[in-house]
C-alpha positions as YAML, in Angstrom:
chain: A
units: angstrom
residues:
- id: 1
  name: GLN
  ca: [73.39, -57.31, -59.61]
- id: 2
  name: GLN
  ca: [73.32, -53.87, -61.19]
- id: 3
  name: ASN
  ca: [73.34, -53.46, -64.93]
- id: 4
  name: ASN
  ca: [76.58, -51.67, -65.74]
- id: 5
  name: ASN
  ca: [75.51, -51.08, -69.36]
- id: 6
  name: ARG
  ca: [72.83, -48.65, -68.20]
- id: 7
  name: ASN
  ca: [73.58, -45.22, -69.60]
- id: 8
  name: PRO
  ca: [71.18, -42.53, -68.34]
- id: 9
  name: GLN
  ca: [70.69, -39.72, -70.84]
- id: 10
  name: ILE
  ca: [69.11, -36.28, -71.01]
- id: 11
  name: HIS
  ca: [67.31, -35.46, -74.27]
- id: 12
  name: VAL
  ca: [66.09, -32.03, -75.41]
- id: 13
  name: ASN
  ca: [63.83, -31.16, -78.34]
- id: 14
  name: LYS
  ca: [66.42, -28.73, -79.70]
- id: 15
  name: ASP
  ca: [70.06, -28.15, -78.76]
- id: 16
  name: ASN
  ca: [70.66, -25.09, -80.96]
- id: 17
  name: ILE
  ca: [68.01, -22.38, -80.73]
- id: 18
  name: GLU
  ca: [67.82, -19.11, -82.66]
- id: 19
  name: LEU
  ca: [65.42, -16.46, -81.37]
- id: 20
  name: PHE
  ca: [64.62, -12.82, -81.97]
- id: 21
  name: ILE
  ca: [64.42, -10.38, -79.07]
- id: 22
  name: ASP
  ca: [61.12, -11.02, -77.18]
- id: 23
  name: GLU
  ca: [60.57, -14.31, -79.03]
- id: 24
  name: SER
  ca: [60.14, -17.47, -76.96]
- id: 25
  name: PHE
  ca: [60.78, -21.18, -77.37]
- id: 26
  name: GLU
  ca: [59.51, -24.01, -75.18]
- id: 27
  name: LEU
  ca: [62.30, -26.36, -74.24]
- id: 28
  name: GLU
  ca: [61.21, -29.99, -73.80]
- id: 29
  name: VAL
  ca: [63.50, -32.08, -71.61]
- id: 30
  name: GLU
  ca: [63.31, -35.85, -71.19]
- id: 31
  name: PHE
  ca: [65.42, -38.05, -68.93]
- id: 32
  name: ILE
  ca: [66.01, -41.65, -69.99]
- id: 33
  name: ASP
  ca: [66.81, -43.76, -66.96]
- id: 34
  name: SER
  ca: [64.79, -46.79, -65.87]
- id: 35
  name: ASP
  ca: [65.69, -46.26, -62.20]
- id: 36
  name: VAL
  ca: [64.58, -42.60, -61.92]
- id: 37
  name: LYS
  ca: [60.85, -41.90, -62.15]
- id: 38
  name: ASN
  ca: [60.67, -38.18, -61.29]
- id: 39
  name: PRO
  ca: [63.99, -36.58, -62.20]
- id: 40
  name: GLU
  ca: [64.90, -33.24, -60.65]
- id: 41
  name: TYR
  ca: [66.38, -31.07, -63.38]
- id: 42
  name: GLU
  ca: [68.95, -28.39, -62.71]
- id: 43
  name: TYR
  ca: [69.35, -25.53, -65.18]
- id: 44
  name: GLU
  ca: [72.26, -23.15, -65.46]
- id: 45
  name: VAL
  ca: [72.08, -20.14, -67.82]
- id: 46
  name: SER
  ca: [75.47, -18.75, -68.86]
- id: 47
  name: ASP
  ca: [74.22, -15.17, -69.41]
- id: 48
  name: SER
  ca: [70.84, -14.17, -67.99]
- id: 49
  name: SER
  ca: [71.07, -10.73, -69.61]
- id: 50
  name: ILE
  ca: [70.73, -12.40, -73.06]
- id: 51
  name: ILE
  ca: [68.07, -15.02, -72.30]
- id: 52
  name: ASN
  ca: [65.54, -15.74, -69.61]
- id: 53
  name: LEU
  ca: [64.54, -19.31, -68.73]
- id: 54
  name: GLU
  ca: [61.38, -19.84, -66.74]
- id: 55
  name: ASN
  ca: [59.22, -22.99, -66.65]
- id: 56
  name: ASN
  ca: [61.22, -24.37, -69.61]
- id: 57
  name: VAL
  ca: [60.38, -21.33, -71.77]
- id: 58
  name: VAL
  ca: [63.42, -19.56, -73.21]
- id: 59
  name: ILE
  ca: [62.92, -15.85, -74.05]
- id: 60
  name: GLY
  ca: [65.38, -13.71, -76.01]
- id: 61
  name: LEU
  ca: [66.23, -10.52, -74.11]
- id: 62
  name: LYS
  ca: [69.05, -8.95, -76.12]
- id: 63
  name: VAL
  ca: [71.33, -9.78, -79.03]
- id: 64
  name: GLY
  ca: [74.04, -12.31, -78.17]
- id: 65
  name: THR
  ca: [74.66, -15.95, -77.39]
- id: 66
  name: ALA
  ca: [74.12, -17.90, -74.21]
- id: 67
  name: ALA
  ca: [74.10, -21.53, -73.13]
- id: 68
  name: ILE
  ca: [71.74, -23.49, -70.95]
- id: 69
  name: THR
  ca: [73.33, -26.44, -69.15]
- id: 70
  name: ILE
  ca: [70.81, -29.06, -68.05]
- id: 71
  name: SER
  ca: [71.65, -31.78, -65.57]
- id: 72
  name: VAL
  ca: [69.73, -34.18, -63.36]
- id: 73
  name: LYS
  ca: [70.34, -34.06, -59.62]
- id: 74
  name: ASN
  ca: [71.98, -37.22, -58.20]
- id: 75
  name: SER
  ca: [72.52, -38.74, -61.64]
- id: 76
  name: THR
  ca: [75.56, -39.89, -63.57]
- id: 77
  name: ALA
  ca: [74.02, -38.67, -66.84]
- id: 78
  name: ASN
  ca: [76.18, -36.22, -68.77]
- id: 79
  name: PRO
  ca: [74.77, -32.69, -68.72]
- id: 80
  name: VAL
  ca: [73.27, -31.39, -71.98]
- id: 81
  name: VAL
  ca: [74.16, -27.96, -73.30]
- id: 82
  name: VAL
  ca: [71.61, -26.00, -75.31]
- id: 83
  name: ASN
  ca: [73.12, -23.10, -77.26]
- id: 84
  name: VAL
  ca: [70.89, -20.07, -77.78]
- id: 85
  name: LYS
  ca: [71.57, -17.26, -80.25]
- id: 86
  name: VAL
  ca: [69.41, -14.12, -79.97]
- id: 87
  name: ASN
  ca: [69.17, -11.96, -83.09]
- id: 88
  name: GLU
  ca: [67.82, -8.50, -83.76]
- id: 89
  name: PRO
  ca: [64.39, -8.77, -85.41]
- id: 90
  name: PRO
  ca: [64.45, -7.87, -89.11]
- id: 91
  name: LYS
  ca: [63.58, -4.31, -90.06]
- id: 92
  name: PRO
  ca: [60.24, -3.53, -91.69]
- id: 93
  name: LEU
  ca: [60.63, -3.32, -95.47]
- id: 94
  name: LYS
  ca: [57.11, -2.94, -96.83]
- id: 95
  name: ILE
  ca: [53.46, -2.61, -95.76]
- id: 96
  name: VAL
  ca: [51.01, -4.72, -97.75]
- id: 97
  name: SER
  ca: [47.29, -3.91, -98.07]
- id: 98
  name: ASN
  ca: [44.69, -2.85, -100.62]
- id: 99
  name: GLU
  ca: [45.83, 0.24, -102.51]
- id: 100
  name: SER
  ca: [42.28, 1.53, -102.92]
- id: 101
  name: LEU
  ca: [38.90, 0.96, -101.32]
- id: 102
  name: GLU
  ca: [35.32, 1.96, -102.05]
- id: 103
  name: LEU
  ca: [33.35, 2.24, -98.82]
- id: 104
  name: VAL
  ca: [29.72, 3.16, -98.06]
- id: 105
  name: ILE
  ca: [28.90, 6.30, -96.09]
- id: 106
  name: GLY
  ca: [27.86, 5.59, -92.49]
- id: 107
  name: THR
  ca: [29.72, 2.27, -92.29]
- id: 108
  name: SER
  ca: [32.92, 1.07, -90.65]
- id: 109
  name: HIS
  ca: [35.66, -1.06, -92.19]
- id: 110
  name: GLN
  ca: [38.66, -2.89, -90.65]
- id: 111
  name: ILE
  ca: [41.82, -2.41, -92.71]
- id: 112
  name: ASP
  ca: [43.63, -5.67, -93.47]
- id: 113
  name: TYR
  ca: [47.39, -5.16, -93.66]
- id: 114
  name: TYR
  ca: [50.69, -6.72, -92.70]
- id: 115
  name: VAL
  ca: [54.33, -5.66, -92.58]
- id: 116
  name: GLU
  ca: [56.96, -7.57, -94.56]
- id: 117
  name: PRO
  ca: [58.97, -9.47, -93.54]
- id: 118
  name: LEU
  ca: [56.46, -11.06, -91.18]
- id: 119
  name: GLU
  ca: [59.11, -11.37, -88.43]
- id: 120
  name: ALA
  ca: [59.47, -7.57, -88.38]
- id: 121
  name: SER
  ca: [57.48, -5.37, -86.01]
- id: 122
  name: GLN
  ca: [53.83, -5.25, -87.11]
- id: 123
  name: GLU
  ca: [53.21, -2.02, -85.17]
- id: 124
  name: VAL
  ca: [51.89, 0.77, -87.38]
- id: 125
  name: VAL
  ca: [50.24, 4.19, -87.14]
- id: 126
  name: PHE
  ca: [47.14, 5.11, -89.16]
- id: 127
  name: SER
  ca: [46.15, 8.62, -90.26]
- id: 128
  name: SER
  ca: [43.34, 10.11, -92.35]
- id: 129
  name: ALA
  ca: [43.98, 12.88, -94.88]
- id: 130
  name: ASP
  ca: [40.43, 14.28, -94.49]
- id: 131
  name: LYS
  ca: [38.75, 13.59, -91.14]
- id: 132
  name: ALA
  ca: [35.48, 15.15, -92.38]
- id: 133
  name: ILE
  ca: [35.13, 12.28, -94.89]
- id: 134
  name: LEU
  ca: [36.53, 9.49, -92.72]
- id: 135
  name: THR
  ca: [38.44, 8.79, -89.55]
- id: 136
  name: VAL
  ca: [40.66, 5.81, -88.71]
- id: 137
  name: ASP
  ca: [41.42, 4.64, -85.17]
- id: 138
  name: GLU
  ca: [44.64, 3.15, -83.75]
- id: 139
  name: ASN
  ca: [43.41, -0.37, -84.63]
- id: 140
  name: GLY
  ca: [42.83, 0.43, -88.32]
- id: 141
  name: VAL
  ca: [39.04, 0.73, -88.18]
- id: 142
  name: ILE
  ca: [37.78, 3.29, -90.71]
- id: 143
  name: SER
  ca: [34.51, 5.18, -90.00]
- id: 144
  name: CYS
  ca: [32.96, 6.83, -93.07]
- id: 145
  name: HIS
  ca: [31.26, 10.18, -92.26]
- id: 146
  name: ASP
  ca: [30.73, 11.93, -95.61]
- id: 147
  name: LEU
  ca: [30.86, 11.36, -99.36]
- id: 148
  name: GLY
  ca: [34.14, 12.04, -101.13]
- id: 149
  name: ASP
  ca: [37.63, 10.95, -102.10]
- id: 150
  name: THR
  ca: [40.50, 10.90, -99.63]
- id: 151
  name: PHE
  ca: [43.22, 8.56, -98.42]
- id: 152
  name: ILE
  ca: [44.64, 7.05, -95.27]
- id: 153
  name: MET
  ca: [48.31, 6.52, -94.58]
- id: 154
  name: ILE
  ca: [49.75, 3.50, -92.77]
- id: 155
  name: LYS
  ca: [53.27, 4.04, -91.38]
- id: 156
  name: SER
  ca: [55.59, 1.63, -89.60]
- id: 157
  name: LYS
  ca: [56.18, 2.71, -85.97]
- id: 158
  name: GLU
  ca: [59.75, 1.44, -86.21]
- id: 159
  name: ASN
  ca: [60.56, 3.25, -89.46]
- id: 160
  name: SER
  ca: [58.19, 6.02, -90.57]
- id: 161
  name: SER
  ca: [59.66, 5.99, -94.10]
- id: 162
  name: ILE
  ca: [57.97, 2.58, -94.56]
- id: 163
  name: ARG
  ca: [54.45, 3.63, -95.47]
- id: 164
  name: LEU
  ca: [51.48, 2.79, -97.63]
- id: 165
  name: ARG
  ca: [48.80, 5.13, -99.00]
- id: 166
  name: ILE
  ca: [45.32, 3.68, -99.44]
- id: 167
  name: ASN
  ca: [43.01, 5.77, -101.65]
- id: 168
  name: ILE
  ca: [39.42, 5.66, -100.45]
- id: 169
  name: GLU
  ca: [36.18, 6.72, -102.11]
- id: 170
  name: VAL
  ca: [33.18, 7.04, -99.78]
- id: 171
  name: VAL
  ca: [29.97, 6.47, -101.76]
- id: 172
  name: LEU
  ca: [26.22, 6.09, -101.27]
- id: 173
  name: PRO
  ca: [24.87, 2.57, -100.81]
- id: 174
  name: ASN
  ca: [23.83, 0.82, -104.01]
- id: 175
  name: VAL
  ca: [20.17, 0.94, -105.04]
- id: 176
  name: GLU
  ca: [19.45, -2.63, -103.87]
- id: 177
  name: SER
  ca: [20.21, -1.67, -100.28]
- id: 178
  name: ILE
  ca: [18.38, 1.68, -100.32]
- id: 179
  name: ASP
  ca: [15.81, 0.41, -97.79]
- id: 180
  name: CYS
  ca: [18.57, 0.07, -95.18]
- id: 181
  name: LEU
  ca: [19.42, 3.79, -95.24]
- id: 182
  name: ASN
  ca: [17.65, 4.37, -91.94]
- id: 183
  name: GLU
  ca: [20.09, 1.86, -90.33]
- id: 184
  name: LEU
  ca: [23.08, 3.90, -91.45]
- id: 185
  name: ASN
  ca: [24.50, 6.62, -89.26]
- id: 186
  name: ILE
  ca: [23.90, 9.49, -91.69]
- id: 187
  name: GLY
  ca: [21.71, 12.30, -90.41]
- id: 188
  name: TYR
  ca: [20.88, 14.22, -93.57]
- id: 189
  name: TYR
  ca: [18.96, 11.45, -95.38]
- id: 190
  name: GLU
  ca: [15.23, 11.15, -94.79]
- id: 191
  name: THR
  ca: [13.45, 7.83, -95.36]
...
């Protein structure tokens, strides 16, 4: 005799998802039914221009809302609907880093920075005010070539009015490290 109280169910780890464009979320689906060992899930996305679903990973494509309907093939379980809202990522508001640095001639230094809010685009552009004193590459690595005072500018790629100036003084190494001068990349010092 079959158990008529059996109620197969589909469970998901989240039934309301909010994403930014290009953000992803892994959807975990579980089927509760003692008679079905390897359920075959069927997924239906209401608007594939707003979200993409592949291998249970939901990716936001454009602003809007969409639904994912999940059912199990050959089952009496009620389908589960997962609502997905895709939002525009927040705009960059501020770049945070040191406001001044003292660096040693002949050395390199990686700039530590981040854009607030953290969910905003972290893409920035670096520039040096005086390339004879120092240069900075696209990854924020400063190379110190000569003594002097200058600055670098960090600008948000998304909004160039969001910027930060970092004042930099390039100095000689301190006296304790004078014996390492020959390791530095500075041609006009003799050891």
